[in-house]
Each structure stands twice: as C-alpha cells, then as structure tokens.
PDB file of C-alpha atoms and ligand atoms in Angstrom:
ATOM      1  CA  UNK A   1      45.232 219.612  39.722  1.00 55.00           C
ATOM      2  CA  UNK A   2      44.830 218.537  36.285  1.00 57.00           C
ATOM      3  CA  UNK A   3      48.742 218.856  35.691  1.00 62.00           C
ATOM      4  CA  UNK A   4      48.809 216.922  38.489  1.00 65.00           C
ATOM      5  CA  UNK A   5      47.075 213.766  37.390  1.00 62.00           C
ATOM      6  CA  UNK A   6      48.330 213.621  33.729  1.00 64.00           C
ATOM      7  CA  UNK A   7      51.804 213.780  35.258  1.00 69.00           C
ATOM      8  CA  UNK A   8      51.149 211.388  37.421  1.00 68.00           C
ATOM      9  CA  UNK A   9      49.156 208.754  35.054  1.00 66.00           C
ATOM     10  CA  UNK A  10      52.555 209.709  32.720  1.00 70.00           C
ATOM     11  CA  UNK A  11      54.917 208.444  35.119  1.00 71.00           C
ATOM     12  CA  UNK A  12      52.868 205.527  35.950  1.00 67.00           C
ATOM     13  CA  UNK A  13      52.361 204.717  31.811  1.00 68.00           C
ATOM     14  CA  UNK A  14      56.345 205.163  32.200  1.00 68.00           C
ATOM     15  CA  UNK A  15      56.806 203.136  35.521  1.00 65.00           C
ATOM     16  CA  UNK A  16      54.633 199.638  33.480  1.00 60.00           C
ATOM     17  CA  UNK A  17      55.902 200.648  30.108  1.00 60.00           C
ATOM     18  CA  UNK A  18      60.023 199.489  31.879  1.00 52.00           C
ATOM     19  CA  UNK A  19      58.630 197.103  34.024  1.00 49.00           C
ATOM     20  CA  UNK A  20      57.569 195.309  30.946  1.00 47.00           C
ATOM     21  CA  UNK A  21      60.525 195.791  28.753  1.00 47.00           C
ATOM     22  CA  UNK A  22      62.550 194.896  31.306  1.00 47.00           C
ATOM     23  CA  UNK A  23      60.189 191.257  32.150  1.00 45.00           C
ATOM     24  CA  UNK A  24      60.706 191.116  28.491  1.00 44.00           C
ATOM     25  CA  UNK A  25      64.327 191.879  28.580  1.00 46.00           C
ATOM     26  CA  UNK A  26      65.227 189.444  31.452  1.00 46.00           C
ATOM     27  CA  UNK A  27      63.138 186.516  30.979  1.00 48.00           C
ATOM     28  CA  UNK A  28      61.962 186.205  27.050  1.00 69.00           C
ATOM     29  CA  UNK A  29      60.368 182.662  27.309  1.00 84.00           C
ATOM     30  CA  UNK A  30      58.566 181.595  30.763  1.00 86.00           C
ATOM     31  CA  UNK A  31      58.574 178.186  29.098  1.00 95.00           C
ATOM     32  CA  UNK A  32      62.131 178.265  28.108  1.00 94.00           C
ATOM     33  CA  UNK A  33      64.210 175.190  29.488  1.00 95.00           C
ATOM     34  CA  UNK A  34      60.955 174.268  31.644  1.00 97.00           C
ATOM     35  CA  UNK A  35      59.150 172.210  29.084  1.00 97.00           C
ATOM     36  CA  UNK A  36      60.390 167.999  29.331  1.00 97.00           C
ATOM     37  CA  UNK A  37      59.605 165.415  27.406  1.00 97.00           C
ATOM     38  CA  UNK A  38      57.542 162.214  29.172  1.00 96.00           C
ATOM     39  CA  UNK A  39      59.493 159.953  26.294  1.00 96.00           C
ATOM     40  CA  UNK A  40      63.071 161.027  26.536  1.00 96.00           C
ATOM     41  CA  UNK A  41      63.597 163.980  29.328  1.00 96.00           C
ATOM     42  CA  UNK A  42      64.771 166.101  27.283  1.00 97.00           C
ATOM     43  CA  UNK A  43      63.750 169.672  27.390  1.00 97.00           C
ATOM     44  CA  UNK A  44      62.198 171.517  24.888  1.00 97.00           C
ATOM     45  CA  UNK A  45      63.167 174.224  22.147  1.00 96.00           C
ATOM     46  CA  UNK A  46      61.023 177.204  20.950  1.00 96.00           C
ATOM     47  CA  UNK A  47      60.753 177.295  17.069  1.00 95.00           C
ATOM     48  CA  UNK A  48      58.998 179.434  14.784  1.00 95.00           C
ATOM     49  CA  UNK A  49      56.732 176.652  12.334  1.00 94.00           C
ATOM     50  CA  UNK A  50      55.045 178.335   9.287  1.00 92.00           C
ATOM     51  CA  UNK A  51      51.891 176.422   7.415  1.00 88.00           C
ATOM     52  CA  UNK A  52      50.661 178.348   4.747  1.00 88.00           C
ATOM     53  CA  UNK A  53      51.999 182.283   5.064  1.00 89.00           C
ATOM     54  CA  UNK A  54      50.806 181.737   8.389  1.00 92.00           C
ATOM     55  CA  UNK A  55      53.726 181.471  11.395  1.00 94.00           C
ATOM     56  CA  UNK A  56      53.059 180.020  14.496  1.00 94.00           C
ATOM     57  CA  UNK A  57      55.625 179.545  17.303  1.00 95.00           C
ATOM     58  CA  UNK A  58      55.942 175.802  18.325  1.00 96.00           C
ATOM     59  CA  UNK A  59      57.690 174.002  21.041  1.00 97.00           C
ATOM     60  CA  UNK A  60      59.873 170.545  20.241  1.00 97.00           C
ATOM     61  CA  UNK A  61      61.777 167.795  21.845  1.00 97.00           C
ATOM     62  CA  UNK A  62      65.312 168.804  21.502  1.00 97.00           C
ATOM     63  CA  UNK A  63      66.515 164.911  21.004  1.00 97.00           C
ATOM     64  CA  UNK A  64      63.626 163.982  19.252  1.00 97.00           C
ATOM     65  CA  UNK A  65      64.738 167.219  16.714  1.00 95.00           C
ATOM     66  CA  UNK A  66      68.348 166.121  16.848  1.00 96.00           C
ATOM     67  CA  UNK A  67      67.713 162.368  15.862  1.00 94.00           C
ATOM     68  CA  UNK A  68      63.668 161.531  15.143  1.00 93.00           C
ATOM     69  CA  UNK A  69      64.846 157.778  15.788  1.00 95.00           C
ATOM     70  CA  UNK A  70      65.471 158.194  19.246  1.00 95.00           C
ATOM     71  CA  UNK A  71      62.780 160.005  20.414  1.00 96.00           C
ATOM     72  CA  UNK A  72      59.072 160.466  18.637  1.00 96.00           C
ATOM     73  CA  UNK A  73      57.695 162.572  20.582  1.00 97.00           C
ATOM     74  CA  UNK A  74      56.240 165.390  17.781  1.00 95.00           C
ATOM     75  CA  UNK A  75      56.269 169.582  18.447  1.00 96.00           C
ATOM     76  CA  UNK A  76      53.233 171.470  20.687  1.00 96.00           C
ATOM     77  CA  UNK A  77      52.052 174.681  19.869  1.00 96.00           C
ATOM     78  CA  UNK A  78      53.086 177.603  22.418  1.00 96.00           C
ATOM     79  CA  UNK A  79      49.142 178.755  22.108  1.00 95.00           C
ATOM     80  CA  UNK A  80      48.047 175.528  22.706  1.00 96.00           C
ATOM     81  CA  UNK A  81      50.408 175.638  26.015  1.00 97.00           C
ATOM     82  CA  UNK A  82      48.932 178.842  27.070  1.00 96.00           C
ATOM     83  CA  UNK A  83      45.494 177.864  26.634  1.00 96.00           C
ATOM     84  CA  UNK A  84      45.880 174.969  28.634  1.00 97.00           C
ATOM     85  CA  UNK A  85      47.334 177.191  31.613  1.00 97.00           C
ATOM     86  CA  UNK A  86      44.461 179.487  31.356  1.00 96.00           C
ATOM     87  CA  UNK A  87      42.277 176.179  32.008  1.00 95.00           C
ATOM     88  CA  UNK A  88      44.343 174.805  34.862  1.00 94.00           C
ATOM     89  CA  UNK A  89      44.573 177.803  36.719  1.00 95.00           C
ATOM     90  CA  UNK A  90      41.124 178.725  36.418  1.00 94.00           C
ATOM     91  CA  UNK A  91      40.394 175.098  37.819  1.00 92.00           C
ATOM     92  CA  UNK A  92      42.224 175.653  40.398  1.00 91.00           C
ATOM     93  CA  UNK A  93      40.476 178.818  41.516  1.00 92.00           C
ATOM     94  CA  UNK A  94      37.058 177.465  41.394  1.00 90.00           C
ATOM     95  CA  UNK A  95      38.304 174.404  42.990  1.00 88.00           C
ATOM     96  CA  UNK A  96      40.762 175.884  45.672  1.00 88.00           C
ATOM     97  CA  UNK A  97      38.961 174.029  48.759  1.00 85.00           C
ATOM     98  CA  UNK A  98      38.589 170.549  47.251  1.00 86.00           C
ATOM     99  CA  UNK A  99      42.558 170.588  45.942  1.00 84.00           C
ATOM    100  CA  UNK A 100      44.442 172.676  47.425  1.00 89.00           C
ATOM    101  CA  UNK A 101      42.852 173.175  51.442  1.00 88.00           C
ATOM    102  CA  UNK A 102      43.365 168.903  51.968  1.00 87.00           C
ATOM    103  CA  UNK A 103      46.847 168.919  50.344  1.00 85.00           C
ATOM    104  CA  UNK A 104      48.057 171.442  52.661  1.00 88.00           C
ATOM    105  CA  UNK A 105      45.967 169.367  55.864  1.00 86.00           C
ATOM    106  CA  UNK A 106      47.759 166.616  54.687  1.00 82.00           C
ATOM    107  CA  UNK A 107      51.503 167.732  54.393  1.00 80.00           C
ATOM    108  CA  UNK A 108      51.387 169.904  57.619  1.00 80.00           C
ATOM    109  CA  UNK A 109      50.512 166.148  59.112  1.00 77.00           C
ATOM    110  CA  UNK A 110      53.369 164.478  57.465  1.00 70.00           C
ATOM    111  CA  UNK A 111      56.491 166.515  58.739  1.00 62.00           C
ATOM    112  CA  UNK A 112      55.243 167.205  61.839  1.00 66.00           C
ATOM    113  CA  UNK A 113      54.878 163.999  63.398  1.00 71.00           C
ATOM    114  CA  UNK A 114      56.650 160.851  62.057  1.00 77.00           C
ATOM    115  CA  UNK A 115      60.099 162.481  60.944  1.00 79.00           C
ATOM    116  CA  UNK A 116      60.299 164.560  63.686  1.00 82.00           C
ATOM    117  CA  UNK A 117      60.464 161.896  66.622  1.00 86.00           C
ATOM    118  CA  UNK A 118      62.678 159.764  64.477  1.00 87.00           C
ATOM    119  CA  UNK A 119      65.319 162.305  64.210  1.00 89.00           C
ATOM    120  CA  UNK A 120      65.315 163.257  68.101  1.00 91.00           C
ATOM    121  CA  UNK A 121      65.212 159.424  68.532  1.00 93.00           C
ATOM    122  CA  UNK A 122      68.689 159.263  66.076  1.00 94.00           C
ATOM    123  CA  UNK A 123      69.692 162.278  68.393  1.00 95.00           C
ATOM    124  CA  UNK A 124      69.729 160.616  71.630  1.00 95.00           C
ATOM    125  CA  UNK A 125      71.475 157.491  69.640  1.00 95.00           C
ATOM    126  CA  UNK A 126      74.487 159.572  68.341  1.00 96.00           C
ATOM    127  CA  UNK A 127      74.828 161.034  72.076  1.00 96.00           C
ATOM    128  CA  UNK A 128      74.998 157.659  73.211  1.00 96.00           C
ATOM    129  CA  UNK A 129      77.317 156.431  70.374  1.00 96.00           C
ATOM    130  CA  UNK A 130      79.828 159.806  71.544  1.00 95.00           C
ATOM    131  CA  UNK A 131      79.571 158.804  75.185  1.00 95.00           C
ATOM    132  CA  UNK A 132      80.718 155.226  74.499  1.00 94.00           C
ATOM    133  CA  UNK A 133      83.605 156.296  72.533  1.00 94.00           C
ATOM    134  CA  UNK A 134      84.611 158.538  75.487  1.00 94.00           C
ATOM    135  CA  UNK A 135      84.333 155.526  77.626  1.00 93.00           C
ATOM    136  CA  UNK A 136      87.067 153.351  75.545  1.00 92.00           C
ATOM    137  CA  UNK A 137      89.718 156.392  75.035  1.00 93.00           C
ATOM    138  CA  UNK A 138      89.230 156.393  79.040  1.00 93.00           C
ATOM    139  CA  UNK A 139      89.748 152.691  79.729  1.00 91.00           C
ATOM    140  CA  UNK A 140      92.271 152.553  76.719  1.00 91.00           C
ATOM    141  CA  UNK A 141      94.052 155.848  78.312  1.00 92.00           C
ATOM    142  CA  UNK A 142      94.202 153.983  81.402  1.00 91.00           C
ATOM    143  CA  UNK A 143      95.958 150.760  79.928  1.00 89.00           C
ATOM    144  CA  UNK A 144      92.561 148.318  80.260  1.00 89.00           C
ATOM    145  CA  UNK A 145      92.166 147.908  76.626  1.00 87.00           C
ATOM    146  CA  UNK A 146      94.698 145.741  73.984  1.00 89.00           C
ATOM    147  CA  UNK A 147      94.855 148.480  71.154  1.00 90.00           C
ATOM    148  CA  UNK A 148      93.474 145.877  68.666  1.00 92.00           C
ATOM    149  CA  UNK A 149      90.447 145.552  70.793  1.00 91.00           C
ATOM    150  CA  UNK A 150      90.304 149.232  71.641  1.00 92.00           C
ATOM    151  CA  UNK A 151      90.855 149.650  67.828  1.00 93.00           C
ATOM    152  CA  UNK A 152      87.968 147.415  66.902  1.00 93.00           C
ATOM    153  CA  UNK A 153      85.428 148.300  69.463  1.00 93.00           C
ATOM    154  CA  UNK A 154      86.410 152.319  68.012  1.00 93.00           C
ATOM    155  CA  UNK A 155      85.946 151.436  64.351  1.00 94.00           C
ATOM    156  CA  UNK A 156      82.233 150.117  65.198  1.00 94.00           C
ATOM    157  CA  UNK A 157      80.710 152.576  66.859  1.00 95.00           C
ATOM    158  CA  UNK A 158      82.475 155.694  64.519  1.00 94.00           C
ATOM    159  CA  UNK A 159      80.728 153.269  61.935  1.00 92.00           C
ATOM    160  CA  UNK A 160      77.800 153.158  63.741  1.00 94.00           C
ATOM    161  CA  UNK A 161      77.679 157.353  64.437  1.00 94.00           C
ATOM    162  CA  UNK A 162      78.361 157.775  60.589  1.00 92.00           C
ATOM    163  CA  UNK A 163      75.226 155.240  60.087  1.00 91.00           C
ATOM    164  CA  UNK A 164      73.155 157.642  62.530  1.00 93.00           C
ATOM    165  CA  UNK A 165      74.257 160.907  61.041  1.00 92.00           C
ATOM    166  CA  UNK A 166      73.832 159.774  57.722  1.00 90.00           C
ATOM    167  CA  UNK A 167      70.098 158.828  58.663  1.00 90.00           C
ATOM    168  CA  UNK A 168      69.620 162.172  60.617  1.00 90.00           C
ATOM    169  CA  UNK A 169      70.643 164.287  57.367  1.00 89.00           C
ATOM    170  CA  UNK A 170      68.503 162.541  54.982  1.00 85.00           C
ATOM    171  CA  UNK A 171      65.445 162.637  57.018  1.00 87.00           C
ATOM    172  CA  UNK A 172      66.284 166.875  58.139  1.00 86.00           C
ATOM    173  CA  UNK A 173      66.471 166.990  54.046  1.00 82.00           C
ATOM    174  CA  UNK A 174      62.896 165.306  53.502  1.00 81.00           C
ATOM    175  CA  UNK A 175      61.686 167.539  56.204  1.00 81.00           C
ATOM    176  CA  UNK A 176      62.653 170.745  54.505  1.00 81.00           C
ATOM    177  CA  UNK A 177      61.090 169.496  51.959  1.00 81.00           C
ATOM    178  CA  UNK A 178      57.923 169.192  52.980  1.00 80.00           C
ATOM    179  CA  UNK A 179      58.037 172.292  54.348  1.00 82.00           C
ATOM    180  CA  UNK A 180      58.981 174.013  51.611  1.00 85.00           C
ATOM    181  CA  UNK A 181      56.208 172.254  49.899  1.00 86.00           C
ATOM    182  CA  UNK A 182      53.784 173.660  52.960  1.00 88.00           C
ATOM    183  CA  UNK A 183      55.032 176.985  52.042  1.00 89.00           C
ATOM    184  CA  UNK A 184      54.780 176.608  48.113  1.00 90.00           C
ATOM    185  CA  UNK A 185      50.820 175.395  48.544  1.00 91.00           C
ATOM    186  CA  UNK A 186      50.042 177.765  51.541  1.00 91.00           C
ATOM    187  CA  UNK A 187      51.259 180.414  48.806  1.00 91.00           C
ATOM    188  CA  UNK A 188      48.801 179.049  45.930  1.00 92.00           C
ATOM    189  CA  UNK A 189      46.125 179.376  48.450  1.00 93.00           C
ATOM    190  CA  UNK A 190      46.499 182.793  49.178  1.00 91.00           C
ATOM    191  CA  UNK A 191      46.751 183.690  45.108  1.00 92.00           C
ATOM    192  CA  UNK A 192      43.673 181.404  44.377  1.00 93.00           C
ATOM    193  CA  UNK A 193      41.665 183.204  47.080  1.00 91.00           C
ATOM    194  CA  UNK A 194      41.766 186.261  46.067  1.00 87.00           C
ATOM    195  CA  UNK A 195      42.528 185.743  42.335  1.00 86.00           C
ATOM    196  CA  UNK A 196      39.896 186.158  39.438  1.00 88.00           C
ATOM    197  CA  UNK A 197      39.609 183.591  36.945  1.00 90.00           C
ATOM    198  CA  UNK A 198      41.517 184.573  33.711  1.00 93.00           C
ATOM    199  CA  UNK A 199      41.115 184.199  29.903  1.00 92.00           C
ATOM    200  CA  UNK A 200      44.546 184.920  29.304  1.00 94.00           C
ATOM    201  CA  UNK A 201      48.208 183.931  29.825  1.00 95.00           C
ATOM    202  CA  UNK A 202      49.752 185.255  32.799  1.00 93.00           C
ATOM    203  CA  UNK A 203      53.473 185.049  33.006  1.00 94.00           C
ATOM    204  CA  UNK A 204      53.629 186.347  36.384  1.00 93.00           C
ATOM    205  CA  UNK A 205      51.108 183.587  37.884  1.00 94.00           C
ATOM    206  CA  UNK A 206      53.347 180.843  35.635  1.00 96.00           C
ATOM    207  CA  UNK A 207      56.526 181.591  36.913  1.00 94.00           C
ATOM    208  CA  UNK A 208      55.255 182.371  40.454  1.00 93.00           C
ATOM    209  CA  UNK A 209      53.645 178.479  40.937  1.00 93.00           C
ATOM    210  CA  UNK A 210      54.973 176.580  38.209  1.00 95.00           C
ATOM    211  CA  UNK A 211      57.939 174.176  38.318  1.00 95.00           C
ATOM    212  CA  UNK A 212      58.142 172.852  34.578  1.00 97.00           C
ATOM    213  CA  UNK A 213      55.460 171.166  32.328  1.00 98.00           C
ATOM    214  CA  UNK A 214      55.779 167.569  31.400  1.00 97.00           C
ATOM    215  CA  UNK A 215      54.397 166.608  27.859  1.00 97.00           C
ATOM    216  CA  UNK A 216      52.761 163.411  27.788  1.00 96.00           C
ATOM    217  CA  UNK A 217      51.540 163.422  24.087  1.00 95.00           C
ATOM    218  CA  UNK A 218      50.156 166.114  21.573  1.00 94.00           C
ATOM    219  CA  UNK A 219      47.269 166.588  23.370  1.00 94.00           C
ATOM    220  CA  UNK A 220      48.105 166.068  27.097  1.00 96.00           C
ATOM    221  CA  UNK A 221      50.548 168.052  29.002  1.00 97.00           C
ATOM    222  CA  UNK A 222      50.754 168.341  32.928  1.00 96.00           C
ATOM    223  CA  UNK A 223      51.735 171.300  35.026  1.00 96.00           C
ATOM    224  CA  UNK A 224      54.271 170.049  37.764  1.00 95.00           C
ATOM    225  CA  UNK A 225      53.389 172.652  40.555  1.00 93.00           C
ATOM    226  CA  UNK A 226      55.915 174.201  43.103  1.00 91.00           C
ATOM    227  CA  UNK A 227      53.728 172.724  45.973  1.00 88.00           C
ATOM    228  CA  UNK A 228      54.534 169.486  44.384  1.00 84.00           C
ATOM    229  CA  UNK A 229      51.333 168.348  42.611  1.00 87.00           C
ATOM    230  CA  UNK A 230      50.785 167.970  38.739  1.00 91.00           C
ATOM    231  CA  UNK A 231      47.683 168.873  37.217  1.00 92.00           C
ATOM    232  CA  UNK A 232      46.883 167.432  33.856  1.00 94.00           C
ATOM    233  CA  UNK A 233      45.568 169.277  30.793  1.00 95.00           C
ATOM    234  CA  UNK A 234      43.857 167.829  27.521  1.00 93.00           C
ATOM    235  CA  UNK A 235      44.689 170.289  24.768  1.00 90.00           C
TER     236      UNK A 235
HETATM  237 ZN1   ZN B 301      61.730 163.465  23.627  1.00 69.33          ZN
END
C-alpha cells in the first residue's frame, strides 16, 4: 500500500509538474497583447526595467515607447498589475450579490423582451414584403403591369426587404450578445460562489473572466470583464 501511494502522489507531482510547463509553454504572459492604453489604444509591451541592481518587469505603451510625443502615457509595474487583480477579484467575491446577482437580473430582462418582439415584428414585415413581390411577377406575368412600373414598384420593395433584413441581422447580433454576456456573468457567479478569496495572482481565474485591462493613469487601471463590466483599481 505504501508503494501504492508514493507512486501515485509521483505521477500526480508528474501530472502538475507538465501541466505547468506546458501553461508556461503555451501562454507566457496572461497580460500579453491584453493591456491598452486609455490615451492612445495602443497595447502594451512587457519590459524588463532595472533601478539599482534591482530588476523589475514593467509594462509600457508601445506608441508612447516608439515616439514619447505622441503618447505620454508612462510604464506600470507587472506586480503592481497583479496586486490590483488580487484586490478586484477578492471584491468581487465578497460582493458577488450586490454586483454580479442584479447585472445578470438585468441582462436576462434586456434580450428577452424588447429585441425579441421587434425581430418577429421585422419577420412578419419581410413575409409581407415577399408576398407583394409575388403579387407583381403575377400581374406583370399576366401583361397588367408596363415593365417600367413593374420595374419600379420591384426595386422598392427588394429595397425595402434589404432595409428589413438588414434590421433583423443587427438586432439577432445584439441579441447574441447579450446572451453571451448572460453566459459570461452567470459563469463569474458560479466561480465567485464557491471561490476563496486569494492573496495571490491567479492566471487561471485572469484568463478565465478577463477581457483586457485598460490603463487610465499610473495608478488606476480597470479590468474590462467578459460579462461586460469594468471594475476599477487604484494601485
Ligand atoms: Zn499610449
């Protein structure tokens, strides 16, 4: 039995010990192309920065590195970043009911009502719009119709379908997007109930919830969530 568990705590040393070289391996920075700047929109580069003998790995504007003219937005540093995370997210836990529970009330509202009846409404509209077009080939077919006329009246409502499809698609778009969003909070709520607060960087719970940071000075940056929301941070 003892052979037993050592070979089986081995394997499992051996199972995390790849897992993390390969995390490592596949995805080196979690804040790699993910960090923008609020001046310029650029995104940021990861640099090593050394005061002293001391090295510290720092994050910069790539335009503002490129030409300091055109952008002055000055570096962050990646501990500073992390700290600010470990804040955030621990926020979030203790304050999962008062964020997160009225967000997700609120979008499951939004694309279930309003967009919805619109886009059966534009539905019964294009339907309408193909039967009238049936109607002129008919009377055209049957010699009622001038061609110009029967060209005219045909040229207004294939305008008028495009005009309804065009509405239908953008409004199907904005409706997967909210539900995506639905999805992407309904997720943080099921990590934030059962999560414990941390005091250290996760990468897993970053790249899991978090869409890209936004630096709005030296000392405030805001996580733009998947779910859509962006929660500030003083560093
Ligand atoms: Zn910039």
């Amino acid at each position: 039995m003892f052979e037993a568990v050592e070979a089986a705590l081995n394997q499992r040393a051996k199972e995390k010990g790849i897992e993390k070289r390969n995390d490592k391996y596949q995805n080196r920075y979690s804040f790699s192309g993910k960090i923008i700047c609020s001046e310029c929109g650029s995104t940021f580069k990861r640099r090593i920065h050394s005061s002293g003998t001391r090295k510290y790995v720092a994050w910069c504007c790539s335009k503002h590195l490129k030409q300091i003219t055109e952008c002055s937005m000055q570096f962050i540093r990646d501990e500073d970043i992390k700290t600010a995370f470990v804040t955030m997210i621990n926020k979030l836990i203790f304050g999962r009911k008062l964020i997160l529970q009225p967000l997700l009330d609120a979008l499951r509202g939004m694309s279930n009502s309003d967009n919805l009846s619109r886009i059966q409404e534009l539905e019964k509209q294009i339907e309408k719009n193909a039967e009238q077009r049936e109607l002129l080939v008919k009377l055209m077919a049957k010699g009622y119709l001038e061609p110009a006329l029967f060209n005219r009246e045909n040229n207004e409502l294939k305008m008028e379908a495009d005009n309804y499809m065009g509405q239908k698609e953008a409004l199907i778009h904005a409706l997967n997007g909210e539900l995506s969003k639905v999805q992407e909070v309904s997720n943080l709520i099921k990590f934030t109930n059962k999560a414990e607060m941390i005091n250290t960087f996760k990468e897993q719970i970053f790249n899991d919830h978090i869409e890209k940071i936004i630096v709005y000075s030296r000392v405030e940056i805001g996580f733009v969530l998947k779910c859509g929301i962006t929660l500030r941070e003083r560093m």
